[in-house]
Short mmCIF file of C-alpha atoms in Angstrom, two decimals:
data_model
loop_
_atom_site.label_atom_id
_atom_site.label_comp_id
_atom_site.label_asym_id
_atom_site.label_seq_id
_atom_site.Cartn_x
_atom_site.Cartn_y
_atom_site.Cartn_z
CA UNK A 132 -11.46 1.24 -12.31
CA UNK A 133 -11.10 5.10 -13.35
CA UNK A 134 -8.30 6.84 -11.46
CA UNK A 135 -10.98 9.38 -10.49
CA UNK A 136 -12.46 6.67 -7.38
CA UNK A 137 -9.12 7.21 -5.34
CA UNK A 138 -6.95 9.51 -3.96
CA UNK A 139 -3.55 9.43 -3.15
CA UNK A 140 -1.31 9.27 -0.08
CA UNK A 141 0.23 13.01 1.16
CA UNK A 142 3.06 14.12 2.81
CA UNK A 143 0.75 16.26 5.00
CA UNK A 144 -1.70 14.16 6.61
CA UNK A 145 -3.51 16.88 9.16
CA UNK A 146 -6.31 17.37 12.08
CA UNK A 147 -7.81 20.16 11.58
CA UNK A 148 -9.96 20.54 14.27
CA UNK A 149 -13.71 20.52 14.01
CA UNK A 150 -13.54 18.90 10.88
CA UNK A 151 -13.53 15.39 8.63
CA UNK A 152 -10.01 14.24 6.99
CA UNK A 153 -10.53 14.83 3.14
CA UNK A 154 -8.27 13.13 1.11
CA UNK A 155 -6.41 14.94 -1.95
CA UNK A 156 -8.01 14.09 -4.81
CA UNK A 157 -5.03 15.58 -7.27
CA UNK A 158 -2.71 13.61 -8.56
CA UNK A 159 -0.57 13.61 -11.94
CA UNK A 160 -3.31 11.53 -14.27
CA UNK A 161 -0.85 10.75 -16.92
CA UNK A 162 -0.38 7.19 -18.10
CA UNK A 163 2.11 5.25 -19.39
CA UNK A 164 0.51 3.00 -22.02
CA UNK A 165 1.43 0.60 -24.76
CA UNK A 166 0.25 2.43 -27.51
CA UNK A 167 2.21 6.05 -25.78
CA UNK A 168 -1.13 7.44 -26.63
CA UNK A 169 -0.25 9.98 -23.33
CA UNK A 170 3.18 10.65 -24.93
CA UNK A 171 4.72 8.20 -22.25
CA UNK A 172 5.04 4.06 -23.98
CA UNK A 173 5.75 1.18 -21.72
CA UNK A 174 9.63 0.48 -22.34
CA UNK A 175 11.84 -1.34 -20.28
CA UNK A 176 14.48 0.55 -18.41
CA UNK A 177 12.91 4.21 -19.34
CA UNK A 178 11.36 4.60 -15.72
CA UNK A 179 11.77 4.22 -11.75
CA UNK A 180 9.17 3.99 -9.63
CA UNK A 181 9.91 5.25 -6.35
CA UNK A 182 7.91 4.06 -3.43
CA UNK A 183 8.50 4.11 0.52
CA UNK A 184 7.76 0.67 2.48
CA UNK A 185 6.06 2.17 4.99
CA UNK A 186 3.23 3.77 2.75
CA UNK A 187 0.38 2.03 2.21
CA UNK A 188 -0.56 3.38 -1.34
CA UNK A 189 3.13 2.34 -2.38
CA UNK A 190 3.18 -1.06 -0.89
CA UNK A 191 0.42 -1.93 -3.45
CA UNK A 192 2.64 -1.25 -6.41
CA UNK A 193 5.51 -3.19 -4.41
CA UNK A 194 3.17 -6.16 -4.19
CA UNK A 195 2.24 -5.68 -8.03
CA UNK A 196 5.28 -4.88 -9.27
CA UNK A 197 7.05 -8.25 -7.38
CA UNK A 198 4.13 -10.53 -8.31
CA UNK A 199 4.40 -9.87 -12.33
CA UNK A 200 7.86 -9.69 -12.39
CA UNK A 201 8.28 -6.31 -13.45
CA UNK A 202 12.12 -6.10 -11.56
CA UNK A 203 14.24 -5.41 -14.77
CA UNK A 204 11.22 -3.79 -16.57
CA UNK A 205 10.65 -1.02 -13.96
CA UNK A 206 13.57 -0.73 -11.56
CA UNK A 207 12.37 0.70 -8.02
CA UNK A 208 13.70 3.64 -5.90
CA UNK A 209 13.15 3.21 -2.11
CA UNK A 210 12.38 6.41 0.04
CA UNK A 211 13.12 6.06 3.58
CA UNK A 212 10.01 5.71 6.40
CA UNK A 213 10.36 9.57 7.64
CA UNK A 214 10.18 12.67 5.79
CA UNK A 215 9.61 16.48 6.61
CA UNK A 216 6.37 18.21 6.33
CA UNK A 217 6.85 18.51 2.55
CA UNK A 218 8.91 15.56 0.54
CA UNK A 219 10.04 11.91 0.89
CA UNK A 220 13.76 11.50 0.86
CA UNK A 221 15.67 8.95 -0.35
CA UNK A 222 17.52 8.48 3.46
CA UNK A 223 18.51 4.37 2.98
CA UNK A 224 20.84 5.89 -0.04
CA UNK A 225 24.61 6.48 0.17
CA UNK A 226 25.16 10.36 0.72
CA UNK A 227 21.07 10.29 0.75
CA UNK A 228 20.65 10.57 -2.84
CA UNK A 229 18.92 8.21 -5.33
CA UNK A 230 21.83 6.48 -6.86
CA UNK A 231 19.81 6.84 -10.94
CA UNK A 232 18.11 10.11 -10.58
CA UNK A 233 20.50 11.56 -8.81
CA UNK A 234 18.16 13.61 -6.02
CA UNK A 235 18.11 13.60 -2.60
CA UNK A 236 14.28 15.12 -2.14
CA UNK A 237 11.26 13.52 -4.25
CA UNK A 238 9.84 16.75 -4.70
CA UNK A 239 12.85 17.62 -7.25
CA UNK A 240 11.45 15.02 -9.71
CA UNK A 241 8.19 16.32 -9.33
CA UNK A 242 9.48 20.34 -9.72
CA UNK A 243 10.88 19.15 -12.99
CA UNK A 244 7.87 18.41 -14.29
CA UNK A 245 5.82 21.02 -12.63
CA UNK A 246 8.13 23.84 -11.43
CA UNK A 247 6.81 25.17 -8.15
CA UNK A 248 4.48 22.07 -7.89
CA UNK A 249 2.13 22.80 -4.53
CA UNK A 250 0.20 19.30 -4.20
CA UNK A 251 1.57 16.66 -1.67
CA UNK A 252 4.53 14.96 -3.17
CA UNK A 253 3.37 11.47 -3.24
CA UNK A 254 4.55 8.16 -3.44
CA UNK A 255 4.56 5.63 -5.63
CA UNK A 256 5.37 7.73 -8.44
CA UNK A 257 7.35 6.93 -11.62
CA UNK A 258 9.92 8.92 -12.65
CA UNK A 259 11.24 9.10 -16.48
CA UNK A 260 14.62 9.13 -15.66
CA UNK A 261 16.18 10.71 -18.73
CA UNK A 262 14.46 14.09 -17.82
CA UNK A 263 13.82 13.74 -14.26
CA UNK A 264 10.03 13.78 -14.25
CA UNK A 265 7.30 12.40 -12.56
CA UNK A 266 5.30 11.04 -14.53
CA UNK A 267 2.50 9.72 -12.93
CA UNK A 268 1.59 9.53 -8.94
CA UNK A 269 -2.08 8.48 -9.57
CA UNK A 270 -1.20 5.19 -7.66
CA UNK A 271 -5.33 3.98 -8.09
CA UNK A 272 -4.23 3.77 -12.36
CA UNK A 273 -0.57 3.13 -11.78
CA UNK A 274 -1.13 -0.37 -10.77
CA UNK A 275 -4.11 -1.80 -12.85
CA UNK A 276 -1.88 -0.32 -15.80
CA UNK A 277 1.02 -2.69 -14.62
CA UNK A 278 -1.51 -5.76 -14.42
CA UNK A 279 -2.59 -4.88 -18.29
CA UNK A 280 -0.31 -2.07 -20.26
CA UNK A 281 2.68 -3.54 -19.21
CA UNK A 282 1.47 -7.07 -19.89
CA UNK A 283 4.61 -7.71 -22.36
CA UNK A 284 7.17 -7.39 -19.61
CA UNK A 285 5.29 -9.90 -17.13
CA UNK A 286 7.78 -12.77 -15.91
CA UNK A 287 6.34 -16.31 -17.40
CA UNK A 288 4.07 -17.82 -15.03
CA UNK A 289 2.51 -13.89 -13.77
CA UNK A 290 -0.90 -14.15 -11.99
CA UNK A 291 -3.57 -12.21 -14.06
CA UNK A 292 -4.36 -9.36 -11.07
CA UNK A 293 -7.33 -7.58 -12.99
CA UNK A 294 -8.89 -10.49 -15.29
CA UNK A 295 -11.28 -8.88 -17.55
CA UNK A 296 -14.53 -10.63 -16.94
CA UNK A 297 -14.23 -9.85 -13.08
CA UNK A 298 -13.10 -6.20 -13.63
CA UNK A 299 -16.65 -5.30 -13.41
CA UNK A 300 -16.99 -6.70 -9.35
CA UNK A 301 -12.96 -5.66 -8.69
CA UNK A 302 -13.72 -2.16 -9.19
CA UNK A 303 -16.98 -2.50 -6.70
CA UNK A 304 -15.23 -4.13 -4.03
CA UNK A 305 -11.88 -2.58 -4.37
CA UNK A 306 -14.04 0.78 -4.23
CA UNK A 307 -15.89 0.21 -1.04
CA UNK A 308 -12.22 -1.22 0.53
CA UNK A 309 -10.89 2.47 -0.24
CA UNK A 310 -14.44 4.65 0.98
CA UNK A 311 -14.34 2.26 4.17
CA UNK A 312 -11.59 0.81 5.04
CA UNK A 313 -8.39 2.33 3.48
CA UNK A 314 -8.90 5.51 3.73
CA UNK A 315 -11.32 5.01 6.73
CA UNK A 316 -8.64 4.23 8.68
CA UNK A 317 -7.15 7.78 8.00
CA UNK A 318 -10.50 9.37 8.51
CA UNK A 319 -10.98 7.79 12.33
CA UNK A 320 -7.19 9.06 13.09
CA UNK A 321 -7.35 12.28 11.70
CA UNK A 322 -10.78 13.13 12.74
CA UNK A 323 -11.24 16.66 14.13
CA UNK A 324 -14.39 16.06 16.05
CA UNK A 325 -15.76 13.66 17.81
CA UNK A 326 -18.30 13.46 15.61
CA UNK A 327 -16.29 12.85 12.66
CA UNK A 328 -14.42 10.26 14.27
CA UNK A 329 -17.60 7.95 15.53
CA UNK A 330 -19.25 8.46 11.99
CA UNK A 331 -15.69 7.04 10.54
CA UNK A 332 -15.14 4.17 12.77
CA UNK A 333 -18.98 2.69 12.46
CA UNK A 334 -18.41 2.88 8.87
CA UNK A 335 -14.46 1.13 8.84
CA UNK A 336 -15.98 -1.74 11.38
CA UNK A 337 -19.38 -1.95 9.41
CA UNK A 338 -17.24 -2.36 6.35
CA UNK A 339 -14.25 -5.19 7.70
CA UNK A 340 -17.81 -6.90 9.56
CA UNK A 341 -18.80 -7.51 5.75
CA UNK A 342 -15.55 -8.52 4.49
CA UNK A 343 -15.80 -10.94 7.25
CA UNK A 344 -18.40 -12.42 5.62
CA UNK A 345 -17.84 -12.16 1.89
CA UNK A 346 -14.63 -13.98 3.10
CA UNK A 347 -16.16 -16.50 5.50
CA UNK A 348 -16.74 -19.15 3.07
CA UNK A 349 -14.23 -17.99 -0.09
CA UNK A 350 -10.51 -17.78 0.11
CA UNK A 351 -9.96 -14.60 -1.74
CA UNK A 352 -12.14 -11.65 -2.33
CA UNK A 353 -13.50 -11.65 -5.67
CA UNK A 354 -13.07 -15.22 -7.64
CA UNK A 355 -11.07 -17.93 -7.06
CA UNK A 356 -7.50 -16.32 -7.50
CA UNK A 357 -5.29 -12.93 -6.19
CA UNK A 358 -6.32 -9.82 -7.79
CA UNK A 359 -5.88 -6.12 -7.38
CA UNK A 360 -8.91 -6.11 -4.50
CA UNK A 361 -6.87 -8.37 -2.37
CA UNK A 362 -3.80 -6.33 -2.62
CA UNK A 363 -5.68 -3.73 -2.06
CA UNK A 364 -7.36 -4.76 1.21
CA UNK A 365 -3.63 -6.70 2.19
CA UNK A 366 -1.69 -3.54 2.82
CA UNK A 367 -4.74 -1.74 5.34
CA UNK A 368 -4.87 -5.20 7.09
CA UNK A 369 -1.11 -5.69 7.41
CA UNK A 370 -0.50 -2.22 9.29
CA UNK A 371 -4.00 -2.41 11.35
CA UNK A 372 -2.71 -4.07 14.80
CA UNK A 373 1.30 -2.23 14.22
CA UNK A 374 -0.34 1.02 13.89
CA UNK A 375 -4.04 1.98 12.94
CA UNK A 376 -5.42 0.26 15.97
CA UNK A 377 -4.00 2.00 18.68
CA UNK A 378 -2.20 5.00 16.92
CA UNK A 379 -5.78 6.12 14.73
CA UNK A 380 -7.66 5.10 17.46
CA UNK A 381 -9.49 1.93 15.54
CA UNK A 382 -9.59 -0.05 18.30
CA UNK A 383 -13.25 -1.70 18.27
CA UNK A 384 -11.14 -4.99 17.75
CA UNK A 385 -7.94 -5.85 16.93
CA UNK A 386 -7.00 -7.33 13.47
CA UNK A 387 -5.66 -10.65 15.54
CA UNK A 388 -9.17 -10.78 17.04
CA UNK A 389 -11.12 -10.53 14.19
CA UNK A 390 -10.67 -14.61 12.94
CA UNK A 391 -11.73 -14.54 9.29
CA UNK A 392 -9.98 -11.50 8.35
CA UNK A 393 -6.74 -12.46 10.72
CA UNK A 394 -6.55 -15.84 9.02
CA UNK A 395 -7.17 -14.28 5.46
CA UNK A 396 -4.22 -12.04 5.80
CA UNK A 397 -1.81 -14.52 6.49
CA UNK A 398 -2.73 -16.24 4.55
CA UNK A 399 -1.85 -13.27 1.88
CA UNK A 400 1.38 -12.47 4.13
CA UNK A 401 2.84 -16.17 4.19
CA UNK A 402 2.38 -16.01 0.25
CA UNK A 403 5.21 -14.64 -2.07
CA UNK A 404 5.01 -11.24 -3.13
CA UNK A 405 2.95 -10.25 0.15
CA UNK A 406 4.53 -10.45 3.33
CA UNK A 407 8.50 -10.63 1.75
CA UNK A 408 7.41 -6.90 0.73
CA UNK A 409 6.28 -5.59 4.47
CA UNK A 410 8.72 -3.35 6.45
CA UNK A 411 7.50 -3.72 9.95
CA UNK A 412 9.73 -1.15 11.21
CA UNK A 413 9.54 1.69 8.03
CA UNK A 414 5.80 1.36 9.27
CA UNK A 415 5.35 2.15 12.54
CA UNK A 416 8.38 4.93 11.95
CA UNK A 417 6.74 6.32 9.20
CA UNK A 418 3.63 6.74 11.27
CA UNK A 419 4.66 7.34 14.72
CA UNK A 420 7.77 9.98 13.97
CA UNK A 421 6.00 11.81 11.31
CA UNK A 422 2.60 12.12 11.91
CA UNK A 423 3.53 14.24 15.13
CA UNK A 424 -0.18 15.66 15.40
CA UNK A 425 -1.36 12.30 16.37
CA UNK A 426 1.85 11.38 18.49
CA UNK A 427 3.77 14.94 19.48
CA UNK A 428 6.51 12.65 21.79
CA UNK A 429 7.83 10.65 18.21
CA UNK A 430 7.94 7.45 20.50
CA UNK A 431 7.62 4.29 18.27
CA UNK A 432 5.95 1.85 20.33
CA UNK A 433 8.36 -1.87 20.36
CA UNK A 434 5.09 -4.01 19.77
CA UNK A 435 3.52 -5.89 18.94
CA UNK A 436 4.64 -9.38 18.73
CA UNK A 437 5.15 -10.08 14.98
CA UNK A 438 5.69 -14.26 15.16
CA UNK A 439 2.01 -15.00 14.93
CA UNK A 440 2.07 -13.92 11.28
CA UNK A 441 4.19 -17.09 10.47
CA UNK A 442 1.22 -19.13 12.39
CA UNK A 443 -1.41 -21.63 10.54
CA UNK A 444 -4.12 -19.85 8.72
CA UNK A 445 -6.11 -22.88 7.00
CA UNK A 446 -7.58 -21.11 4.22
CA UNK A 447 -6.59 -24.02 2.15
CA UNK A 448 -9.24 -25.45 3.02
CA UNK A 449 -11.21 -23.43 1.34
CA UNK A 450 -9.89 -24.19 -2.25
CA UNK A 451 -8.66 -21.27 -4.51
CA UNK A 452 -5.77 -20.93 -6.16
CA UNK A 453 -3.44 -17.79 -5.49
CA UNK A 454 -1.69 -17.62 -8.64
CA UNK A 455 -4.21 -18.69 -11.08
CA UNK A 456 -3.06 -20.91 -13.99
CA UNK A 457 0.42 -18.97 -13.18
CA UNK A 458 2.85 -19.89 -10.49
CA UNK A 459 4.18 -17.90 -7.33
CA UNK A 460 7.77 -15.45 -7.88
CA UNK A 461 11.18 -16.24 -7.27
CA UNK A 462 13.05 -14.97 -3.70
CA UNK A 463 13.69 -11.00 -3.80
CA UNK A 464 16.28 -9.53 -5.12
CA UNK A 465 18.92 -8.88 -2.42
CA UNK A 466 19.03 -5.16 -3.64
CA UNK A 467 15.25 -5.23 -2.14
CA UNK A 468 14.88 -7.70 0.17
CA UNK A 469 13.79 -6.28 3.56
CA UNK A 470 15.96 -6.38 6.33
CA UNK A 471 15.49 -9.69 8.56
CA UNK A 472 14.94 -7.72 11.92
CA UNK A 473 12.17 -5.81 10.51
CA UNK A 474 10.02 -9.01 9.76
CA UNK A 475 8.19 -11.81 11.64
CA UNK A 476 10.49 -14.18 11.61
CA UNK A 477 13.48 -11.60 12.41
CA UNK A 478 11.23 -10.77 15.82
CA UNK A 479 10.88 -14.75 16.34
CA UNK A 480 15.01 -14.59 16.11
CA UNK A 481 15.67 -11.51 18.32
CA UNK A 482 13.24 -13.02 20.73
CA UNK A 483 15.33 -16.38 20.79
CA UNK A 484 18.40 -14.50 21.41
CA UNK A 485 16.95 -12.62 24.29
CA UNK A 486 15.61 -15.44 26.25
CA UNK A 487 18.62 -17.15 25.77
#
């Protein structure tokens, strides 16, 4: 998949009325590869990636990151859910600053590699933290080159999320997941006309209608294991009832109402690596108290119910194996675990305590 079929996430996601959302399709290109051909080498320790829970272009290198066991290999910076019109912050930080790179505002790491750098500051991005710099934010590459380049650091046992004979069908599906669905979701809540926004939303429920399909009768999207199109479909799915449904106006159905694809994300949720990584709360701040176009009051709505994520999904049935020949990870590390009140079974607890 060339790095050139996605774009990334912004810090300034606008209507402009009259008009279609367009994506930014600019991002830092530069890879970090075993042979350093790019002047960057895979080594353990040498970068951070920085990511924010509540984006959905970060989450997928969360997911990847956790499921090969990259931890030690590529330690990870957390950004906090809100930000200003211009950079991510690192808010969940003592003082607010990043306790390695030593910043308070993304955008410094990306001004030290391009002084007076204009494009959205992004996240994920890694950061070389000897000099400060971004590296790379082209999140599309950043994560099939943690499935392959950094191959050598994988914990034993790492699923293989971009086999090579199924690359071929991973870059088709995963492709017409980001037109459609990913970034369809942005283009129905960030439509300027009502034009735009009906041409967007036949083409996000045409699109999950066929993934309904491809998914009736097969446990995962492409093959019989987890790979890089599942992750990439997971973190859309996971924020569509919290947020895209209601707050982007997507509300043909509800993911909870849509049976194939509600049962096929949790069963991706209730597996490790996948729903231990999902901030509830970040994400629906992140979306409701930033993206003040869409919702001028900042009120974060308190639903919706969160238990029935923990609920039966039966996809067993359908055979598969998630991890391959490999086997699942180990529990988070506490430095990254996310907060019990922000998850399913933290609501399930709350809820408890309040009937009581």
């Amino acid at each position: 998949m060339g790095s050139g079929t996605e774009a990334h996430e912004t810090t300034g996601a606008y209507v402009t009325a009259g008009e279609s959302f367009t994506r930014d399709m600019n991002y830092l290109t530069t890879r970090i590869t075993r042979d350093g051909a790019q002047g960057y080498p895979v080594e353990a320790g040498r970068y951070r990636l920085v990511v924010s829970r509540a984006c959905p272009w970060a989450h997928r290198a969360i997911i990847v990151r956790r499921l090969l066991g990259l931890e030690q290999a590529l330690p990870m910076g957390i950004c906090g859910p809100t930000h200003d019109r211009r950079s991510w912050t690192f808010d969940l930080d003592p003082g607010g600053v990043d306790p390695v790179l030593g910043i308070a505002r993304l955008q410094d790491a990306y001004f030290a590699r391009v002084p007076g750098y204009e494009r959205g500051i992004t996240v994920p991005a890694i950061v070389e933290v000897s000099t400060g710099q971004v590296v790379t934010n082209d999140y599309a590459q950043l994560t099939l080159d943690l499935d392959v380049e950094w191959a050598a650091h994988h914990r034993a046992g790492a699923p293989d999320l971009y086999p090579e004979h199924l690359r071929g069908e991973i870059d088709e599906v995963a492709l017409a997941i980001f037109r459609d669905v990913n970034n369809g979701v942005y283009r129905c809540g960030f439509a300027g006309s009502q034009e735009a926004y009906e041409r967007a939303y036949v083409r996000l429920f045409d699109r999950l209608d066929r993934l309904t399909e491809r998914l009736r009768d097969q446990r995962f999207l492409v093959g019989d294991t987890i790979t890089e199109a599942d992750v990439r479909l997971f973190t859309t799915l996971v924020r569509f009832d919290a947020v895209y449904h209601g707050h982007f106006k997507c509300n043909r159905s509800k993911l909870s109402e849509m049976p194939v694809l509600w049962a096929y994300a949790r069963d991706l949720f209730q597996t490790p690596g996948f729903g231990d990584t999902v901030d509830f709360e970040h994400i629906k701040a992140h979306y409701y108290v930033v993206q003040t176009d869409l919702n001028p009051t900042q009120i974060v709505p308190s639903g919706p119910d969160l238990a029935n994520w923990l609920t039966p999904h039966g996809r067993e049935s359908l055979g598969g194996r998630p991890f391959g020949a490999g086997s699942p990870p180990g529990p988070p590390r506490a430095a990254e675990t996310v907060p019990a009140a922000h998850t399913p079974a933290g609501s399930v607890a709350s809820f408890g305590s309040d009937a009581d």
